[in-house]
Amino acid sequence: MGEIQYETLSPESSPVQTYKVTLPANPDGATAVPDPRVHDGHEWLYVLSGRLRLVLGDQEVTLGPGEAAEFDTRLPHWLSATGAGPVEMLSIFSKEGKRIHLRARPAAK
C-alpha cells in the first residue's frame, strides 16, 4: 500500500485549510479493521474519484465521486480507499472547529 498524498490548495495563513488528498488503492479497504483517530476541528470531504470508506464513530458509509461528508473531527474517524484504485478527494478543514459553511437564507423583504 502506498502513502497518502496531500496537495495544499489554500494559503498557510488561511483559517480554513484546503487540500487535495489522494488515498492509495486498498483492495482490502472494505474489510480492513478501522483505526479511528480524533483531533480538534471540523472537516468537509468531497470525493473526486474512487470509492471512500468513511467510519465516523459507530457509523460507516462508502462515498463515491460527487458525494460529500461533513463532521466534527473530535468524533473518532477513519478513511480508506475500498478498491483497486486510489481515492482522490478535497478536504476542507477548520482547526478551530468552526463549521465550514453557513446556510444562506433569503433576504428579508
Backbone as JSON Lines, residues from 0, in Angstrom:
{"i":0,"aa":"M","n":[0.84,-1.17,0.0],"ca":[0.0,0.0,0.0],"c":[0.88,1.23,0.0]}
{"i":1,"aa":"G","n":[0.56,2.25,-0.8],"ca":[1.35,3.47,-0.91],"c":[1.05,4.44,0.21]}
{"i":2,"aa":"E","n":[1.61,5.62,0.08],"ca":[1.42,6.66,1.08],"c":[0.31,7.61,0.67]}
{"i":3,"aa":"I","n":[-0.29,8.25,1.68],"ca":[-1.29,9.28,1.43],"c":[-0.57,10.51,0.91]}
{"i":4,"aa":"Q","n":[-1.11,11.13,-0.13],"ca":[-0.53,12.33,-0.71],"c":[-1.43,13.52,-0.42]}
{"i":5,"aa":"Y","n":[-0.81,14.63,-0.01],"ca":[-1.54,15.87,0.28],"c":[-1.01,16.98,-0.62]}
{"i":6,"aa":"E","n":[-1.91,17.69,-1.27],"ca":[-1.55,18.86,-2.05],"c":[-2.29,20.05,-1.43]}
{"i":7,"aa":"T","n":[-1.55,21.02,-0.88],"ca":[-2.16,22.18,-0.24],"c":[-2.73,23.11,-1.3]}
{"i":8,"aa":"L","n":[-4.0,23.5,-1.13],"ca":[-4.67,24.37,-2.09],"c":[-4.97,25.75,-1.52]}
{"i":9,"aa":"S","n":[-4.71,25.98,-0.23],"ca":[-5.01,27.26,0.4],"c":[-3.74,27.86,0.98]}
{"i":10,"aa":"P","n":[-3.73,29.19,1.17],"ca":[-2.56,29.81,1.8],"c":[-2.39,29.29,3.23]}
{"i":11,"aa":"E","n":[-1.15,29.16,3.68],"ca":[-0.87,28.66,5.03],"c":[-1.53,29.52,6.09]}
{"i":12,"aa":"S","n":[-1.71,30.82,5.83],"ca":[-2.29,31.74,6.8],"c":[-3.81,31.66,6.87]}
{"i":13,"aa":"S","n":[-4.43,30.92,5.98],"ca":[-5.89,30.83,5.94],"c":[-6.41,30.11,7.19]}
{"i":14,"aa":"P","n":[-7.5,30.61,7.79],"ca":[-8.08,29.92,8.96],"c":[-8.72,28.58,8.61]}
{"i":15,"aa":"V","n":[-9.02,28.38,7.33],"ca":[-9.58,27.13,6.84],"c":[-8.61,26.59,5.81]}
{"i":16,"aa":"Q","n":[-8.11,25.38,6.03],"ca":[-7.14,24.78,5.14],"c":[-7.83,23.86,4.13]}
{"i":17,"aa":"T","n":[-7.4,23.93,2.87],"ca":[-7.97,23.1,1.81],"c":[-6.86,22.27,1.19]}
{"i":18,"aa":"Y","n":[-7.14,20.97,1.01],"ca":[-6.16,20.04,0.45],"c":[-6.82,19.16,-0.6]}
{"i":19,"aa":"K","n":[-6.03,18.76,-1.59],"ca":[-6.41,17.65,-2.45],"c":[-5.67,16.45,-1.86]}
{"i":20,"aa":"V","n":[-6.42,15.42,-1.48],"ca":[-5.85,14.26,-0.81],"c":[-6.04,13.05,-1.72]}
{"i":21,"aa":"T","n":[-4.96,12.26,-1.86],"ca":[-5.04,11.0,-2.6],"c":[-4.72,9.86,-1.65]}
{"i":22,"aa":"L","n":[-5.72,9.0,-1.44],"ca":[-5.53,7.8,-0.63],"c":[-5.16,6.67,-1.58]}
{"i":23,"aa":"P","n":[-4.12,5.91,-1.28],"ca":[-3.7,4.84,-2.19],"c":[-4.74,3.74,-2.31]}
{"i":24,"aa":"A","n":[-4.7,3.03,-3.42],"ca":[-5.58,1.88,-3.62],"c":[-5.44,0.93,-2.44]}
{"i":25,"aa":"N","n":[-6.55,0.34,-2.03],"ca":[-6.53,-0.61,-0.91],"c":[-7.58,-1.68,-1.18]}
{"i":26,"aa":"P","n":[-7.21,-2.75,-1.88],"ca":[-8.17,-3.81,-2.19],"c":[-8.84,-4.4,-0.95]}
{"i":27,"aa":"D","n":[-8.19,-4.3,0.23],"ca":[-8.77,-4.81,1.48],"c":[-9.48,-3.72,2.27]}
{"i":28,"aa":"G","n":[-9.57,-2.5,1.72],"ca":[-10.13,-1.37,2.45],"c":[-11.57,-1.56,2.91]}
{"i":29,"aa":"A","n":[-12.35,-2.31,2.14],"ca":[-13.76,-2.51,2.5],"c":[-13.92,-3.42,3.72]}
{"i":30,"aa":"T","n":[-12.9,-4.22,4.01],"ca":[-12.99,-5.16,5.14],"c":[-11.93,-4.9,6.2]}
{"i":31,"aa":"A","n":[-11.06,-3.92,5.98],"ca":[-9.99,-3.62,6.94],"c":[-10.58,-3.2,8.29]}
{"i":32,"aa":"V","n":[-9.87,-3.51,9.35],"ca":[-10.29,-3.09,10.7],"c":[-9.89,-1.63,10.88]}
{"i":33,"aa":"P","n":[-10.86,-0.73,11.09],"ca":[-10.55,0.69,11.23],"c":[-9.7,0.97,12.47]}
{"i":34,"aa":"D","n":[-8.89,2.02,12.37],"ca":[-8.1,2.53,13.48],"c":[-8.44,4.01,13.62]}
{"i":35,"aa":"P","n":[-9.61,4.32,14.2],"ca":[-10.1,5.71,14.24],"c":[-9.18,6.63,15.04]}
{"i":36,"aa":"R","n":[-9.17,7.9,14.62],"ca":[-8.4,8.96,15.28],"c":[-9.34,10.1,15.63]}
{"i":37,"aa":"V","n":[-8.91,10.93,16.56],"ca":[-9.66,12.14,16.93],"c":[-8.67,13.31,17.01]}
{"i":38,"aa":"H","n":[-9.17,14.5,16.74],"ca":[-8.4,15.73,16.9],"c":[-9.38,16.89,16.83]}
{"i":39,"aa":"D","n":[-8.97,18.04,17.3],"ca":[-9.83,19.22,17.25],"c":[-10.05,19.63,15.8]}
{"i":40,"aa":"G","n":[-11.25,20.11,15.51],"ca":[-11.53,20.65,14.2],"c":[-12.86,20.2,13.62]}
{"i":41,"aa":"H","n":[-13.1,20.65,12.41],"ca":[-14.3,20.32,11.65],"c":[-13.84,20.09,10.22]}
{"i":42,"aa":"E","n":[-14.33,19.02,9.57],"ca":[-13.85,18.69,8.23],"c":[-15.0,18.46,7.28]}
{"i":43,"aa":"W","n":[-14.77,18.85,6.04],"ca":[-15.7,18.62,4.94],"c":[-14.92,17.9,3.86]}
{"i":44,"aa":"L","n":[-15.42,16.76,3.39],"ca":[-14.77,15.96,2.35],"c":[-15.65,15.91,1.11]}
{"i":45,"aa":"Y","n":[-15.03,15.97,-0.05],"ca":[-15.73,15.83,-1.32],"c":[-14.94,14.86,-2.19]}
{"i":46,"aa":"V","n":[-15.55,13.74,-2.57],"ca":[-14.86,12.71,-3.34],"c":[-14.84,13.1,-4.83]}
{"i":47,"aa":"L","n":[-13.63,13.16,-5.38],"ca":[-13.45,13.46,-6.81],"c":[-13.47,12.19,-7.65]}
{"i":48,"aa":"S","n":[-12.79,11.14,-7.15],"ca":[-12.76,9.86,-7.87],"c":[-12.48,8.74,-6.9]}
{"i":49,"aa":"G","n":[-12.88,7.53,-7.27],"ca":[-12.67,6.35,-6.43],"c":[-13.81,6.14,-5.45]}
{"i":50,"aa":"R","n":[-13.62,5.19,-4.54],"ca":[-14.62,4.85,-3.52],"c":[-13.96,5.01,-2.16]}
{"i":51,"aa":"L","n":[-14.56,5.84,-1.3],"ca":[-14.02,6.17,0.01],"c":[-14.85,5.5,1.1]}
{"i":52,"aa":"R","n":[-14.19,4.74,1.95],"ca":[-14.84,4.18,3.14],"c":[-14.57,5.14,4.28]}
{"i":53,"aa":"L","n":[-15.65,5.67,4.87],"ca":[-15.56,6.63,5.96],"c":[-16.25,6.04,7.18]}
{"i":54,"aa":"V","n":[-15.5,5.89,8.26],"ca":[-16.05,5.42,9.53],"c":[-16.08,6.61,10.47]}
{"i":55,"aa":"L","n":[-17.27,6.92,10.99],"ca":[-17.49,8.02,11.95],"c":[-18.15,7.44,13.18]}
{"i":56,"aa":"G","n":[-17.39,7.34,14.27],"ca":[-17.95,6.73,15.47],"c":[-18.39,5.32,15.17]}
{"i":57,"aa":"D","n":[-19.67,5.01,15.41],"ca":[-20.17,3.67,15.14],"c":[-20.92,3.58,13.81]}
{"i":58,"aa":"Q","n":[-20.81,4.63,12.99],"ca":[-21.45,4.63,11.67],"c":[-20.4,4.47,10.58]}
{"i":59,"aa":"E","n":[-20.84,3.92,9.45],"ca":[-19.93,3.72,8.33],"c":[-20.67,4.0,7.03]}
{"i":60,"aa":"V","n":[-19.97,4.62,6.09],"ca":[-20.57,4.93,4.79],"c":[-19.48,4.81,3.73]}
{"i":61,"aa":"T","n":[-19.9,4.44,2.52],"ca":[-18.99,4.45,1.38],"c":[-19.45,5.55,0.45]}
{"i":62,"aa":"L","n":[-18.52,6.44,0.11],"ca":[-18.82,7.59,-0.75],"c":[-18.15,7.41,-2.1]}
{"i":63,"aa":"G","n":[-18.85,7.83,-3.15],"ca":[-18.3,7.79,-4.5],"c":[-18.14,9.2,-5.04]}
{"i":64,"aa":"P","n":[-17.69,9.32,-6.28],"ca":[-17.48,10.62,-6.9],"c":[-18.72,11.51,-6.81]}
{"i":65,"aa":"G","n":[-18.5,12.76,-6.41],"ca":[-19.59,13.73,-6.28],"c":[-20.29,13.7,-4.95]}
{"i":66,"aa":"E","n":[-19.91,12.79,-4.05],"ca":[-20.54,12.73,-2.73],"c":[-19.65,13.4,-1.7]}
{"i":67,"aa":"A","n":[-20.27,13.9,-0.63],"ca":[-19.55,14.67,0.38],"c":[-19.97,14.26,1.78]}
{"i":68,"aa":"A","n":[-19.12,14.59,2.74],"ca":[-19.41,14.36,4.16],"c":[-18.85,15.54,4.95]}
{"i":69,"aa":"E","n":[-19.51,15.85,6.05],"ca":[-19.07,16.92,6.94],"c":[-19.15,16.39,8.36]}
{"i":70,"aa":"F","n":[-18.1,16.61,9.18],"ca":[-18.13,16.07,10.53],"c":[-17.18,16.8,11.46]}
{"i":71,"aa":"D","n":[-17.49,16.71,12.75],"ca":[-16.64,17.21,13.82],"c":[-15.52,16.18,14.01]}
{"i":72,"aa":"T","n":[-14.28,16.6,13.91],"ca":[-13.17,15.66,13.97],"c":[-12.86,15.17,15.39]}
{"i":73,"aa":"R","n":[-13.62,15.65,16.37],"ca":[-13.5,15.09,17.73],"c":[-14.25,13.76,17.81]}
{"i":74,"aa":"L","n":[-15.04,13.46,16.79],"ca":[-15.7,12.16,16.66],"c":[-14.67,11.21,16.05]}
{"i":75,"aa":"P","n":[-14.47,10.03,16.67],"ca":[-13.48,9.1,16.09],"c":[-13.8,8.83,14.62]}
{"i":76,"aa":"H","n":[-12.78,8.99,13.76],"ca":[-13.0,8.82,12.32],"c":[-11.8,8.13,11.68]}
{"i":77,"aa":"W","n":[-12.09,7.49,10.52],"ca":[-11.09,6.73,9.79],"c":[-11.49,6.7,8.33]}
{"i":78,"aa":"L","n":[-10.51,6.79,7.43],"ca":[-10.75,6.84,5.99],"c":[-9.9,5.8,5.27]}
{"i":79,"aa":"S","n":[-10.46,5.22,4.2],"ca":[-9.7,4.28,3.38],"c":[-10.31,4.2,1.99]}
{"i":80,"aa":"A","n":[-9.45,3.95,1.0],"ca":[-9.96,3.56,-0.32],"c":[-10.54,2.16,-0.17]}
{"i":81,"aa":"T","n":[-11.47,1.8,-1.05],"ca":[-12.11,0.49,-0.91],"c":[-11.9,-0.42,-2.1]}
{"i":82,"aa":"G","n":[-10.95,-0.11,-2.94],"ca":[-10.8,-0.96,-4.11],"c":[-9.43,-0.89,-4.73]}
{"i":83,"aa":"A","n":[-9.38,-1.34,-5.99],"ca":[-8.12,-1.44,-6.7],"c":[-7.55,-0.07,-7.06]}
{"i":84,"aa":"G","n":[-8.39,0.95,-7.09],"ca":[-7.91,2.29,-7.46],"c":[-7.82,3.21,-6.26]}
{"i":85,"aa":"P","n":[-7.08,4.31,-6.41],"ca":[-6.97,5.28,-5.33],"c":[-8.24,6.11,-5.19]}
{"i":86,"aa":"V","n":[-8.33,6.86,-4.11],"ca":[-9.4,7.84,-3.91],"c":[-8.77,9.22,-3.96]}
{"i":87,"aa":"E","n":[-9.34,10.09,-4.77],"ca":[-8.95,11.49,-4.77],"c":[-10.11,12.28,-4.19]}
{"i":88,"aa":"M","n":[-9.78,13.18,-3.24],"ca":[-10.84,13.96,-2.61],"c":[-10.32,15.33,-2.23]}
{"i":89,"aa":"L","n":[-11.25,16.24,-2.03],"ca":[-10.94,17.54,-1.48],"c":[-11.25,17.49,0.01]}
{"i":90,"aa":"S","n":[-10.37,18.05,0.81],"ca":[-10.58,18.13,2.25],"c":[-10.49,19.6,2.65]}
{"i":91,"aa":"I","n":[-11.54,20.09,3.27],"ca":[-11.55,21.45,3.79],"c":[-11.64,21.31,5.3]}
{"i":92,"aa":"F","n":[-10.67,21.9,6.0],"ca":[-10.51,21.65,7.43],"c":[-10.37,22.95,8.2]}
{"i":93,"aa":"S","n":[-11.16,23.06,9.27],"ca":[-11.08,24.2,10.19],"c":[-10.59,23.68,11.53]}
{"i":94,"aa":"K","n":[-9.36,24.03,11.91],"ca":[-8.77,23.56,13.16],"c":[-9.52,24.09,14.38]}
{"i":95,"aa":"E","n":[-10.09,25.28,14.25],"ca":[-10.82,25.88,15.37],"c":[-12.15,25.18,15.64]}
{"i":96,"aa":"G","n":[-12.53,24.26,14.77],"ca":[-13.77,23.52,14.98],"c":[-15.0,24.24,14.51]}
{"i":97,"aa":"K","n":[-14.82,25.31,13.76],"ca":[-15.97,26.06,13.25],"c":[-16.55,25.34,12.06]}
{"i":98,"aa":"R","n":[-17.85,25.45,11.9],"ca":[-18.47,24.89,10.71],"c":[-17.88,25.58,9.5]}
{"i":99,"aa":"I","n":[-17.74,24.87,8.44],"ca":[-17.04,25.37,7.27],"c":[-17.9,26.28,6.41]}
{"i":100,"aa":"H","n":[-19.17,26.06,6.38],"ca":[-20.02,26.91,5.57],"c":[-21.28,27.26,6.34]}
{"i":101,"aa":"L","n":[-21.88,28.33,5.94],"ca":[-23.15,28.76,6.52],"c":[-24.24,28.53,5.48]}
{"i":102,"aa":"R","n":[-25.4,28.18,5.95],"ca":[-26.52,28.02,5.04],"c":[-27.15,29.38,4.82]}
{"i":103,"aa":"A","n":[-27.22,29.78,3.57],"ca":[-27.76,31.1,3.24],"c":[-29.28,31.08,3.36]}
{"i":104,"aa":"R","n":[-29.81,32.19,3.8],"ca":[-31.26,32.37,3.88],"c":[-31.65,33.52,2.96]}
{"i":105,"aa":"P","n":[-32.85,33.45,2.39],"ca":[-33.29,34.58,1.55],"c":[-33.33,35.85,2.38]}
{"i":106,"aa":"A","n":[-33.01,36.97,1.73],"ca":[-33.05,38.26,2.41],"c":[-34.48,38.6,2.81]}
{"i":107,"aa":"A","n":[-34.64,39.24,3.97],"ca":[-35.97,39.66,4.43],"c":[-36.45,40.8,3.53]}
{"i":108,"aa":"K","n":[-37.75,40.76,3.26],"ca":[-38.33,41.82,2.39],"c":[-38.89,42.93,3.2]}
